[in-house]
mmCIF file with all atom_site columns, C-alpha atoms in Angstrom:
data_model
loop_
_atom_site.group_PDB
_atom_site.id
_atom_site.type_symbol
_atom_site.label_atom_id
_atom_site.label_alt_id
_atom_site.label_comp_id
_atom_site.label_asym_id
_atom_site.label_entity_id
_atom_site.label_seq_id
_atom_site.pdbx_PDB_ins_code
_atom_site.Cartn_x
_atom_site.Cartn_y
_atom_site.Cartn_z
_atom_site.occupancy
_atom_site.B_iso_or_equiv
_atom_site.pdbx_formal_charge
_atom_site.auth_seq_id
_atom_site.auth_comp_id
_atom_site.auth_asym_id
_atom_site.auth_atom_id
_atom_site.pdbx_PDB_model_num
ATOM 1   C CA . MET P 1 1   ? 0.000   0.000   0.000   1.00 33.00 ? 1   MET P CA 1
ATOM 2   C CA . SER P 1 2   ? 1.184   3.492   -0.731  1.00 36.00 ? 2   SER P CA 1
ATOM 3   C CA . PHE P 1 3   ? 1.127   4.456   2.957   1.00 31.00 ? 3   PHE P CA 1
ATOM 4   C CA . LEU P 1 4   ? 4.171   2.217   3.418   1.00 34.00 ? 4   LEU P CA 1
ATOM 5   C CA . PHE P 1 5   ? 6.270   4.818   1.698   1.00 35.00 ? 5   PHE P CA 1
ATOM 6   C CA . GLY P 1 6   ? 5.208   7.758   3.873   1.00 35.00 ? 6   GLY P CA 1
ATOM 7   C CA . SER P 1 7   ? 6.343   11.081  2.469   1.00 33.00 ? 7   SER P CA 1
ATOM 8   C CA . ARG P 1 8   ? 9.948   10.016  1.900   1.00 36.00 ? 8   ARG P CA 1
ATOM 9   C CA . SER P 1 9   ? 9.616   9.577   -1.816  1.00 42.00 ? 9   SER P CA 1
ATOM 10  C CA . SER P 1 10  ? 6.934   11.487  -3.624  1.00 44.00 ? 10  SER P CA 1
ATOM 11  C CA . LYS P 1 11  ? 8.559   10.917  -7.021  1.00 54.00 ? 11  LYS P CA 1
ATOM 12  C CA . THR P 1 12  ? 6.521   8.662   -9.255  1.00 59.00 ? 12  THR P CA 1
ATOM 13  C CA . PHE P 1 13  ? 7.224   7.428   -12.755 1.00 65.00 ? 13  PHE P CA 1
ATOM 14  C CA . LYS P 1 14  ? 3.700   8.121   -14.027 1.00 67.00 ? 14  LYS P CA 1
ATOM 15  C CA . PRO P 1 15  ? 0.957   10.192  -12.357 1.00 67.00 ? 15  PRO P CA 1
ATOM 16  C CA . LYS P 1 16  ? -0.601  8.425   -9.368  1.00 68.00 ? 16  LYS P CA 1
ATOM 17  C CA . LYS P 1 17  ? -3.987  6.832   -10.046 1.00 73.00 ? 17  LYS P CA 1
ATOM 18  C CA . ASN P 1 18  ? -6.414  8.069   -7.391  1.00 73.00 ? 18  ASN P CA 1
ATOM 19  C CA . ILE P 1 19  ? -9.530  6.238   -6.229  1.00 72.00 ? 19  ILE P CA 1
ATOM 20  C CA . PRO P 1 20  ? -12.308 8.837   -5.666  1.00 69.00 ? 20  PRO P CA 1
ATOM 21  C CA . GLU P 1 21  ? -12.858 9.668   -1.993  1.00 69.00 ? 21  GLU P CA 1
ATOM 22  C CA . GLY P 1 22  ? -16.293 8.709   -0.700  1.00 65.00 ? 22  GLY P CA 1
ATOM 23  C CA . SER P 1 23  ? -16.643 5.863   -3.223  1.00 72.00 ? 23  SER P CA 1
ATOM 24  C CA . HIS P 1 24  ? -17.095 2.254   -2.145  1.00 74.00 ? 24  HIS P CA 1
ATOM 25  C CA . GLN P 1 25  ? -13.726 1.418   -3.691  1.00 75.00 ? 25  GLN P CA 1
ATOM 26  C CA . TYR P 1 26  ? -12.127 4.122   -1.519  1.00 72.00 ? 26  TYR P CA 1
ATOM 27  C CA . GLU P 1 27  ? -13.665 2.476   1.568   1.00 75.00 ? 27  GLU P CA 1
ATOM 28  C CA . LEU P 1 28  ? -12.281 -0.884  0.415   1.00 76.00 ? 28  LEU P CA 1
ATOM 29  C CA . LEU P 1 29  ? -8.839  0.667   0.004   1.00 73.00 ? 29  LEU P CA 1
ATOM 30  C CA . LYS P 1 30  ? -9.027  2.070   3.544   1.00 75.00 ? 30  LYS P CA 1
ATOM 31  C CA . HIS P 1 31  ? -10.062 -1.395  4.800   1.00 68.00 ? 31  HIS P CA 1
ATOM 32  C CA . ALA P 1 32  ? -7.075  -2.924  3.007   1.00 70.00 ? 32  ALA P CA 1
ATOM 33  C CA . GLU P 1 33  ? -4.701  -0.358  4.518   1.00 71.00 ? 33  GLU P CA 1
ATOM 34  C CA . ALA P 1 34  ? -6.071  -1.029  8.006   1.00 69.00 ? 34  ALA P CA 1
ATOM 35  C CA . THR P 1 35  ? -5.664  -4.820  7.708   1.00 64.00 ? 35  THR P CA 1
ATOM 36  C CA . LEU P 1 36  ? -2.200  -4.381  6.182   1.00 65.00 ? 36  LEU P CA 1
ATOM 37  C CA . GLY P 1 37  ? -1.227  -2.385  9.240   1.00 61.00 ? 37  GLY P CA 1
ATOM 38  C CA . SER P 1 38  ? -1.806  -5.523  11.341  1.00 60.00 ? 38  SER P CA 1
ATOM 39  C CA . GLY P 1 39  ? 1.279   -7.034  9.711   1.00 68.00 ? 39  GLY P CA 1
ATOM 40  C CA . ASN P 1 40  ? -0.442  -10.255 8.621   1.00 81.00 ? 40  ASN P CA 1
ATOM 41  C CA . LEU P 1 41  ? -0.206  -10.037 4.836   1.00 85.00 ? 41  LEU P CA 1
ATOM 42  C CA . ARG P 1 42  ? -1.810  -13.438 4.179   1.00 88.00 ? 42  ARG P CA 1
ATOM 43  C CA . GLN P 1 43  ? -4.895  -12.226 6.030   1.00 87.00 ? 43  GLN P CA 1
ATOM 44  C CA . ALA P 1 44  ? -4.768  -8.739  4.542   1.00 88.00 ? 44  ALA P CA 1
ATOM 45  C CA . VAL P 1 45  ? -5.152  -10.006 0.956   1.00 93.00 ? 45  VAL P CA 1
ATOM 46  C CA . MET P 1 46  ? -8.244  -12.139 1.649   1.00 93.00 ? 46  MET P CA 1
ATOM 47  C CA . LEU P 1 47  ? -11.558 -11.023 0.187   1.00 94.00 ? 47  LEU P CA 1
ATOM 48  C CA . PRO P 1 48  ? -13.426 -9.107  2.920   1.00 91.00 ? 48  PRO P CA 1
ATOM 49  C CA . GLU P 1 49  ? -16.698 -10.752 3.869   1.00 90.00 ? 49  GLU P CA 1
ATOM 50  C CA . GLY P 1 50  ? -19.630 -9.720  1.690   1.00 91.00 ? 50  GLY P CA 1
ATOM 51  C CA . GLU P 1 51  ? -17.470 -7.886  -0.869  1.00 90.00 ? 51  GLU P CA 1
ATOM 52  C CA . ASP P 1 52  ? -17.370 -8.346  -4.643  1.00 92.00 ? 52  ASP P CA 1
ATOM 53  C CA . LEU P 1 53  ? -14.261 -10.171 -5.868  1.00 95.00 ? 53  LEU P CA 1
ATOM 54  C CA . ASN P 1 54  ? -13.904 -8.047  -9.025  1.00 95.00 ? 54  ASN P CA 1
ATOM 55  C CA . GLU P 1 55  ? -14.050 -4.854  -6.999  1.00 92.00 ? 55  GLU P CA 1
ATOM 56  C CA . TRP P 1 56  ? -11.449 -6.165  -4.551  1.00 94.00 ? 56  TRP P CA 1
ATOM 57  C CA . ILE P 1 57  ? -9.128  -7.133  -7.419  1.00 96.00 ? 57  ILE P CA 1
ATOM 58  C CA . ALA P 1 58  ? -9.693  -3.722  -9.063  1.00 95.00 ? 58  ALA P CA 1
ATOM 59  C CA . VAL P 1 59  ? -8.859  -1.733  -5.903  1.00 92.00 ? 59  VAL P CA 1
ATOM 60  C CA . ASN P 1 60  ? -5.715  -3.744  -5.258  1.00 94.00 ? 60  ASN P CA 1
ATOM 61  C CA . THR P 1 61  ? -4.587  -3.594  -8.896  1.00 96.00 ? 61  THR P CA 1
ATOM 62  C CA . VAL P 1 62  ? -4.781  0.212   -8.792  1.00 94.00 ? 62  VAL P CA 1
ATOM 63  C CA . ASP P 1 63  ? -2.826  0.198   -5.551  1.00 93.00 ? 63  ASP P CA 1
ATOM 64  C CA . PHE P 1 64  ? -0.108  -2.103  -6.910  1.00 95.00 ? 64  PHE P CA 1
ATOM 65  C CA . PHE P 1 65  ? 0.207   0.156   -9.958  1.00 96.00 ? 65  PHE P CA 1
ATOM 66  C CA . ASN P 1 66  ? 0.746   3.127   -7.622  1.00 93.00 ? 66  ASN P CA 1
ATOM 67  C CA . GLN P 1 67  ? 3.273   1.235   -5.509  1.00 93.00 ? 67  GLN P CA 1
ATOM 68  C CA . ILE P 1 68  ? 5.339   0.031   -8.488  1.00 95.00 ? 68  ILE P CA 1
ATOM 69  C CA . ASN P 1 69  ? 5.080   3.483   -10.019 1.00 93.00 ? 69  ASN P CA 1
ATOM 70  C CA . MET P 1 70  ? 6.660   4.923   -6.876  1.00 93.00 ? 70  MET P CA 1
ATOM 71  C CA . LEU P 1 71  ? 9.300   2.193   -6.527  1.00 94.00 ? 71  LEU P CA 1
ATOM 72  C CA . TYR P 1 72  ? 10.413  2.491   -10.153 1.00 95.00 ? 72  TYR P CA 1
ATOM 73  C CA . GLY P 1 73  ? 10.309  6.287   -9.837  1.00 93.00 ? 73  GLY P CA 1
ATOM 74  C CA . THR P 1 74  ? 13.064  6.099   -7.210  1.00 93.00 ? 74  THR P CA 1
ATOM 75  C CA . ILE P 1 75  ? 15.491  4.253   -9.506  1.00 94.00 ? 75  ILE P CA 1
ATOM 76  C CA . THR P 1 76  ? 14.813  5.734   -12.974 1.00 94.00 ? 76  THR P CA 1
ATOM 77  C CA . GLU P 1 77  ? 18.209  7.489   -13.011 1.00 94.00 ? 77  GLU P CA 1
ATOM 78  C CA . PHE P 1 78  ? 19.890  4.052   -12.788 1.00 95.00 ? 78  PHE P CA 1
ATOM 79  C CA . CYS P 1 79  ? 17.666  2.405   -15.408 1.00 96.00 ? 79  CYS P CA 1
ATOM 80  C CA . THR P 1 80  ? 18.845  3.903   -18.689 1.00 96.00 ? 80  THR P CA 1
ATOM 81  C CA . GLU P 1 81  ? 19.057  3.027   -22.376 1.00 96.00 ? 81  GLU P CA 1
ATOM 82  C CA . THR P 1 82  ? 22.762  2.271   -21.773 1.00 96.00 ? 82  THR P CA 1
ATOM 83  C CA . SER P 1 83  ? 22.614  0.337   -18.497 1.00 96.00 ? 83  SER P CA 1
ATOM 84  C CA . CYS P 1 84  ? 19.502  -1.622  -19.472 1.00 97.00 ? 84  CYS P CA 1
ATOM 85  C CA . ALA P 1 85  ? 19.546  -1.922  -23.268 1.00 97.00 ? 85  ALA P CA 1
ATOM 86  C CA . VAL P 1 86  ? 17.106  -4.838  -23.050 1.00 96.00 ? 86  VAL P CA 1
ATOM 87  C CA . MET P 1 87  ? 14.193  -5.437  -20.681 1.00 97.00 ? 87  MET P CA 1
ATOM 88  C CA . SER P 1 88  ? 15.400  -8.378  -18.641 1.00 97.00 ? 88  SER P CA 1
ATOM 89  C CA . ALA P 1 89  ? 15.135  -10.099 -15.277 1.00 96.00 ? 89  ALA P CA 1
ATOM 90  C CA . GLY P 1 90  ? 18.544  -11.716 -14.975 1.00 92.00 ? 90  GLY P CA 1
ATOM 91  C CA . PRO P 1 91  ? 20.380  -13.465 -17.836 1.00 93.00 ? 91  PRO P CA 1
ATOM 92  C CA . ARG P 1 92  ? 17.665  -16.057 -18.526 1.00 94.00 ? 92  ARG P CA 1
ATOM 93  C CA . TYR P 1 93  ? 14.606  -13.837 -18.931 1.00 96.00 ? 93  TYR P CA 1
ATOM 94  C CA . GLU P 1 94  ? 14.076  -11.155 -21.549 1.00 97.00 ? 94  GLU P CA 1
ATOM 95  C CA . TYR P 1 95  ? 10.791  -9.381  -22.281 1.00 97.00 ? 95  TYR P CA 1
ATOM 96  C CA . HIS P 1 96  ? 9.645   -7.960  -25.622 1.00 97.00 ? 96  HIS P CA 1
ATOM 97  C CA . TRP P 1 97  ? 6.775   -5.470  -25.743 1.00 96.00 ? 97  TRP P CA 1
ATOM 98  C CA . ALA P 1 98  ? 3.420   -5.818  -27.518 1.00 94.00 ? 98  ALA P CA 1
ATOM 99  C CA . ASP P 1 99  ? 0.031   -4.463  -26.460 1.00 90.00 ? 99  ASP P CA 1
ATOM 100 C CA . GLY P 1 100 ? -2.078  -6.083  -29.170 1.00 86.00 ? 100 GLY P CA 1
ATOM 101 C CA . THR P 1 101 ? -3.348  -2.696  -30.366 1.00 86.00 ? 101 THR P CA 1
ATOM 102 C CA . ASN P 1 102 ? -0.647  -0.153  -31.179 1.00 88.00 ? 102 ASN P CA 1
ATOM 103 C CA . ILE P 1 103 ? 2.194   -2.687  -31.230 1.00 91.00 ? 103 ILE P CA 1
ATOM 104 C CA . LYS P 1 104 ? 0.943   -6.061  -32.370 1.00 91.00 ? 104 LYS P CA 1
ATOM 105 C CA . LYS P 1 105 ? 4.239   -7.822  -33.041 1.00 93.00 ? 105 LYS P CA 1
ATOM 106 C CA . PRO P 1 106 ? 6.525   -8.025  -29.962 1.00 95.00 ? 106 PRO P CA 1
ATOM 107 C CA . ILE P 1 107 ? 9.436   -5.589  -30.173 1.00 95.00 ? 107 ILE P CA 1
ATOM 108 C CA . LYS P 1 108 ? 12.784  -5.765  -28.416 1.00 96.00 ? 108 LYS P CA 1
ATOM 109 C CA . CYS P 1 109 ? 13.446  -2.537  -26.536 1.00 96.00 ? 109 CYS P CA 1
ATOM 110 C CA . SER P 1 110 ? 15.370  -1.104  -23.604 1.00 97.00 ? 110 SER P CA 1
ATOM 111 C CA . ALA P 1 111 ? 14.039  -1.548  -20.065 1.00 97.00 ? 111 ALA P CA 1
ATOM 112 C CA . PRO P 1 112 ? 13.107  2.165   -19.608 1.00 96.00 ? 112 PRO P CA 1
ATOM 113 C CA . LYS P 1 113 ? 11.239  2.121   -22.936 1.00 96.00 ? 113 LYS P CA 1
ATOM 114 C CA . TYR P 1 114 ? 9.511   -1.181  -22.098 1.00 97.00 ? 114 TYR P CA 1
ATOM 115 C CA . ILE P 1 115 ? 8.465   0.045   -18.645 1.00 96.00 ? 115 ILE P CA 1
ATOM 116 C CA . ASP P 1 116 ? 7.227   3.321   -20.135 1.00 95.00 ? 116 ASP P CA 1
ATOM 117 C CA . TYR P 1 117 ? 5.099   1.364   -22.642 1.00 95.00 ? 117 TYR P CA 1
ATOM 118 C CA . LEU P 1 118 ? 3.919   -0.976  -19.870 1.00 96.00 ? 118 LEU P CA 1
ATOM 119 C CA . MET P 1 119 ? 2.960   1.687   -17.322 1.00 95.00 ? 119 MET P CA 1
ATOM 120 C CA . THR P 1 120 ? 1.244   3.828   -19.968 1.00 94.00 ? 120 THR P CA 1
ATOM 121 C CA . TRP P 1 121 ? -0.725  0.775   -21.129 1.00 96.00 ? 121 TRP P CA 1
ATOM 122 C CA . VAL P 1 122 ? -1.732  -0.110  -17.549 1.00 96.00 ? 122 VAL P CA 1
ATOM 123 C CA . GLN P 1 123 ? -2.754  3.490   -16.911 1.00 94.00 ? 123 GLN P CA 1
ATOM 124 C CA . ASP P 1 124 ? -4.988  3.421   -20.004 1.00 95.00 ? 124 ASP P CA 1
ATOM 125 C CA . GLN P 1 125 ? -6.699  0.238   -18.752 1.00 95.00 ? 125 GLN P CA 1
ATOM 126 C CA . LEU P 1 126 ? -7.245  1.689   -15.262 1.00 94.00 ? 126 LEU P CA 1
ATOM 127 C CA . ASP P 1 127 ? -8.677  4.915   -16.720 1.00 93.00 ? 127 ASP P CA 1
ATOM 128 C CA . ASP P 1 128 ? -11.139 2.996   -18.911 1.00 94.00 ? 128 ASP P CA 1
ATOM 129 C CA . GLU P 1 129 ? -14.493 3.158   -17.114 1.00 93.00 ? 129 GLU P CA 1
ATOM 130 C CA . THR P 1 130 ? -15.807 0.209   -19.131 1.00 94.00 ? 130 THR P CA 1
ATOM 131 C CA . LEU P 1 131 ? -12.994 -1.976  -17.704 1.00 95.00 ? 131 LEU P CA 1
ATOM 132 C CA . PHE P 1 132 ? -12.544 -0.424  -14.254 1.00 94.00 ? 132 PHE P CA 1
ATOM 133 C CA . PRO P 1 133 ? -15.889 1.183   -13.358 1.00 92.00 ? 133 PRO P CA 1
ATOM 134 C CA . SER P 1 134 ? -15.589 3.557   -10.404 1.00 83.00 ? 134 SER P CA 1
ATOM 135 C CA . LYS P 1 135 ? -19.314 4.273   -10.032 1.00 81.00 ? 135 LYS P CA 1
ATOM 136 C CA . ILE P 1 136 ? -21.483 2.141   -7.759  1.00 75.00 ? 136 ILE P CA 1
ATOM 137 C CA . GLY P 1 137 ? -23.856 -0.139  -9.633  1.00 80.00 ? 137 GLY P CA 1
ATOM 138 C CA . VAL P 1 138 ? -21.850 -0.154  -12.870 1.00 87.00 ? 138 VAL P CA 1
ATOM 139 C CA . PRO P 1 139 ? -20.991 -3.809  -13.535 1.00 92.00 ? 139 PRO P CA 1
ATOM 140 C CA . PHE P 1 140 ? -17.516 -5.072  -14.324 1.00 95.00 ? 140 PHE P CA 1
ATOM 141 C CA . PRO P 1 141 ? -17.128 -6.460  -17.863 1.00 96.00 ? 141 PRO P CA 1
ATOM 142 C CA . LYS P 1 142 ? -17.130 -10.226 -18.439 1.00 96.00 ? 142 LYS P CA 1
ATOM 143 C CA . ASN P 1 143 ? -13.446 -10.124 -19.438 1.00 96.00 ? 143 ASN P CA 1
ATOM 144 C CA . PHE P 1 144 ? -12.394 -8.200  -16.312 1.00 97.00 ? 144 PHE P CA 1
ATOM 145 C CA . THR P 1 145 ? -10.429 -11.064 -14.708 1.00 96.00 ? 145 THR P CA 1
ATOM 146 C CA . THR P 1 146 ? -8.509  -11.654 -17.956 1.00 97.00 ? 146 THR P CA 1
ATOM 147 C CA . VAL P 1 147 ? -7.593  -7.954  -18.183 1.00 96.00 ? 147 VAL P CA 1
ATOM 148 C CA . ALA P 1 148 ? -6.585  -7.828  -14.493 1.00 98.00 ? 148 ALA P CA 1
ATOM 149 C CA . LYS P 1 149 ? -4.423  -10.953 -14.908 1.00 98.00 ? 149 LYS P CA 1
ATOM 150 C CA . THR P 1 150 ? -2.596  -9.370  -17.868 1.00 97.00 ? 150 THR P CA 1
ATOM 151 C CA . ILE P 1 151 ? -2.015  -6.142  -15.921 1.00 97.00 ? 151 ILE P CA 1
ATOM 152 C CA . LEU P 1 152 ? -0.650  -7.994  -12.878 1.00 98.00 ? 152 LEU P CA 1
ATOM 153 C CA . LYS P 1 153 ? 1.508   -10.294 -15.026 1.00 97.00 ? 153 LYS P CA 1
ATOM 154 C CA . ARG P 1 154 ? 3.092   -7.227  -16.620 1.00 97.00 ? 154 ARG P CA 1
ATOM 155 C CA . LEU P 1 155 ? 3.502   -5.334  -13.340 1.00 97.00 ? 155 LEU P CA 1
ATOM 156 C CA . PHE P 1 156 ? 5.347   -8.371  -11.971 1.00 98.00 ? 156 PHE P CA 1
ATOM 157 C CA . ARG P 1 157 ? 7.970   -7.849  -14.695 1.00 97.00 ? 157 ARG P CA 1
ATOM 158 C CA . VAL P 1 158 ? 8.830   -4.433  -13.261 1.00 97.00 ? 158 VAL P CA 1
ATOM 159 C CA . TYR P 1 159 ? 9.418   -5.990  -9.825  1.00 97.00 ? 159 TYR P CA 1
ATOM 160 C CA . ALA P 1 160 ? 11.531  -8.707  -11.503 1.00 97.00 ? 160 ALA P CA 1
ATOM 161 C CA . HIS P 1 161 ? 13.621  -6.141  -13.381 1.00 97.00 ? 161 HIS P CA 1
ATOM 162 C CA . ILE P 1 162 ? 14.184  -4.031  -10.241 1.00 97.00 ? 162 ILE P CA 1
ATOM 163 C CA . TYR P 1 163 ? 15.240  -7.067  -8.176  1.00 96.00 ? 163 TYR P CA 1
ATOM 164 C CA . HIS P 1 164 ? 17.569  -8.509  -10.813 1.00 95.00 ? 164 HIS P CA 1
ATOM 165 C CA . GLN P 1 165 ? 19.121  -5.377  -12.270 1.00 96.00 ? 165 GLN P CA 1
ATOM 166 C CA . HIS P 1 166 ? 18.773  -2.614  -9.661  1.00 96.00 ? 166 HIS P CA 1
ATOM 167 C CA . PHE P 1 167 ? 18.747  -4.142  -6.197  1.00 95.00 ? 167 PHE P CA 1
ATOM 168 C CA . ASP P 1 168 ? 22.125  -2.537  -5.378  1.00 95.00 ? 168 ASP P CA 1
ATOM 169 C CA . SER P 1 169 ? 20.639  0.890   -6.134  1.00 94.00 ? 169 SER P CA 1
ATOM 170 C CA . VAL P 1 170 ? 17.559  0.064   -4.044  1.00 94.00 ? 170 VAL P CA 1
ATOM 171 C CA . MET P 1 171 ? 19.855  -0.807  -1.125  1.00 94.00 ? 171 MET P CA 1
ATOM 172 C CA . GLN P 1 172 ? 21.889  2.383   -1.576  1.00 94.00 ? 172 GLN P CA 1
ATOM 173 C CA . LEU P 1 173 ? 18.640  4.341   -1.331  1.00 93.00 ? 173 LEU P CA 1
ATOM 174 C CA . GLN P 1 174 ? 17.638  2.244   1.724   1.00 92.00 ? 174 GLN P CA 1
ATOM 175 C CA . GLU P 1 175 ? 14.384  1.324   -0.017  1.00 91.00 ? 175 GLU P CA 1
ATOM 176 C CA . GLU P 1 176 ? 14.782  -2.474  0.223   1.00 90.00 ? 176 GLU P CA 1
ATOM 177 C CA . ALA P 1 177 ? 12.300  -2.842  3.102   1.00 90.00 ? 177 ALA P CA 1
ATOM 178 C CA . HIS P 1 178 ? 9.683   -0.959  1.043   1.00 90.00 ? 178 HIS P CA 1
ATOM 179 C CA . LEU P 1 179 ? 10.403  -3.051  -2.034  1.00 93.00 ? 179 LEU P CA 1
ATOM 180 C CA . ASN P 1 180 ? 10.269  -6.348  -0.112  1.00 92.00 ? 180 ASN P CA 1
ATOM 181 C CA . THR P 1 181 ? 7.030   -5.483  1.714   1.00 91.00 ? 181 THR P CA 1
ATOM 182 C CA . SER P 1 182 ? 5.389   -4.269  -1.484  1.00 93.00 ? 182 SER P CA 1
ATOM 183 C CA . PHE P 1 183 ? 6.454   -7.364  -3.433  1.00 95.00 ? 183 PHE P CA 1
ATOM 184 C CA . LYS P 1 184 ? 5.402   -9.732  -0.639  1.00 94.00 ? 184 LYS P CA 1
ATOM 185 C CA . HIS P 1 185 ? 1.965   -8.095  -0.553  1.00 94.00 ? 185 HIS P CA 1
ATOM 186 C CA . PHE P 1 186 ? 1.732   -8.357  -4.365  1.00 97.00 ? 186 PHE P CA 1
ATOM 187 C CA . ILE P 1 187 ? 2.746   -12.037 -4.407  1.00 96.00 ? 187 ILE P CA 1
ATOM 188 C CA . PHE P 1 188 ? 0.401   -13.037 -1.580  1.00 95.00 ? 188 PHE P CA 1
ATOM 189 C CA . PHE P 1 189 ? -2.437  -11.274 -3.382  1.00 96.00 ? 189 PHE P CA 1
ATOM 190 C CA . VAL P 1 190 ? -1.876  -12.935 -6.778  1.00 97.00 ? 190 VAL P CA 1
ATOM 191 C CA . GLN P 1 191 ? -1.423  -16.315 -5.061  1.00 96.00 ? 191 GLN P CA 1
ATOM 192 C CA . GLU P 1 192 ? -4.636  -15.919 -3.050  1.00 96.00 ? 192 GLU P CA 1
ATOM 193 C CA . PHE P 1 193 ? -6.701  -15.510 -6.236  1.00 97.00 ? 193 PHE P CA 1
ATOM 194 C CA . SER P 1 194 ? -4.472  -17.458 -8.716  1.00 97.00 ? 194 SER P CA 1
ATOM 195 C CA . LEU P 1 195 ? -3.932  -14.381 -10.888 1.00 98.00 ? 195 LEU P CA 1
ATOM 196 C CA . ILE P 1 196 ? -0.475  -15.086 -12.351 1.00 98.00 ? 196 ILE P CA 1
ATOM 197 C CA . ASP P 1 197 ? 0.671   -18.353 -13.890 1.00 96.00 ? 197 ASP P CA 1
ATOM 198 C CA . ARG P 1 198 ? 3.504   -19.957 -11.916 1.00 94.00 ? 198 ARG P CA 1
ATOM 199 C CA . ARG P 1 199 ? 5.734   -20.020 -15.028 1.00 95.00 ? 199 ARG P CA 1
ATOM 200 C CA . GLU P 1 200 ? 5.519   -16.219 -15.263 1.00 97.00 ? 200 GLU P CA 1
ATOM 201 C CA . LEU P 1 201 ? 6.834   -15.960 -11.687 1.00 97.00 ? 201 LEU P CA 1
ATOM 202 C CA . ALA P 1 202 ? 9.945   -18.046 -12.453 1.00 96.00 ? 202 ALA P CA 1
ATOM 203 C CA . PRO P 1 203 ? 12.436  -15.105 -12.507 1.00 97.00 ? 203 PRO P CA 1
ATOM 204 C CA . LEU P 1 204 ? 11.785  -14.503 -8.793  1.00 97.00 ? 204 LEU P CA 1
ATOM 205 C CA . GLN P 1 205 ? 10.803  -18.033 -7.716  1.00 95.00 ? 205 GLN P CA 1
ATOM 206 C CA . ASP P 1 206 ? 13.557  -18.352 -5.085  1.00 94.00 ? 206 ASP P CA 1
ATOM 207 C CA . LEU P 1 207 ? 12.589  -15.042 -3.502  1.00 94.00 ? 207 LEU P CA 1
ATOM 208 C CA . ILE P 1 208 ? 8.886   -15.956 -3.583  1.00 94.00 ? 208 ILE P CA 1
ATOM 209 C CA . GLU P 1 209 ? 9.582   -19.238 -1.778  1.00 92.00 ? 209 GLU P CA 1
ATOM 210 C CA . LYS P 1 210 ? 11.723  -17.429 0.784   1.00 90.00 ? 210 LYS P CA 1
ATOM 211 C CA . LEU P 1 211 ? 9.009   -14.833 1.451   1.00 86.00 ? 211 LEU P CA 1
ATOM 212 C CA . GLY P 1 212 ? 6.378   -17.568 1.736   1.00 81.00 ? 212 GLY P CA 1
ATOM 213 C CA . SER P 1 213 ? 8.408   -19.756 4.096   1.00 77.00 ? 213 SER P CA 1
ATOM 214 C CA . LYS P 1 214 ? 9.007   -16.810 6.449   1.00 65.00 ? 214 LYS P CA 1
ATOM 215 C CA . ASP P 1 215 ? 5.278   -16.430 6.752   1.00 62.00 ? 215 ASP P CA 1
ATOM 216 C CA . ARG P 1 216 ? 4.421   -20.040 7.599   1.00 53.00 ? 216 ARG P CA 1
#
C-alpha cells in the first residue's frame, strides 16, 4: 500500500492513479490499509466478507500500480538506455513489448522504454471506465479477470527487473524494506486468487519461496 512509503519519496514514474474519496472502492482501500497495518499479509489479501471479488481485485490492482510506479520512480536514473539496453530479469529472462493494439508484433526494446510502454498501457486500462468502473452499480465487464491478470503479469515484470538489475541501487537508497514489503503483498495477493501463472513468476521463484516460508 502506498502508505508504506510515507512522504519520503513522492517521485513517481507516471501520475498516481487516485480512487475517488467517498466511493465504495475508496472504503475498500481504507479497509485494506487497516488490515495491512496488522502485519499479517496473508490475512490482509483475503476477500473481505460480503465484498465483490472483481471490486477487490480492481482496488488492489490500482494500488499495486501506484506502488510500483513509486518504486520504479526512485530508480529511474539508474535504469537507462545504456545500463539496461534490453528489458530483462537476470540473464535467462528477456521481455519484448506488444500491447495487441498499437504494437501487435513483440518488439525488443530497452528496459526504460519497455516500462514506459507498460505503465502507460496499464494506466490506459485503469482509466477505462468500461474496464474499471468507479461508479457504484456499474458492472464489471465479463473479461475483467482476464484484463486484471494481464495487468498484474506485466507489473510483476517491473518488480523482476528491479530485483535482478537494480537491487544494489535500491539498497543504496535504503528502499529495500519498502520493495520487499510491497512485493510480498503483491505475491500473496496474486497467489490468493491465482492471478499469475507460476511459469511467469519463475524469474523470482527463489525469492517468492523465501518470502512464503518466512510467513508459515
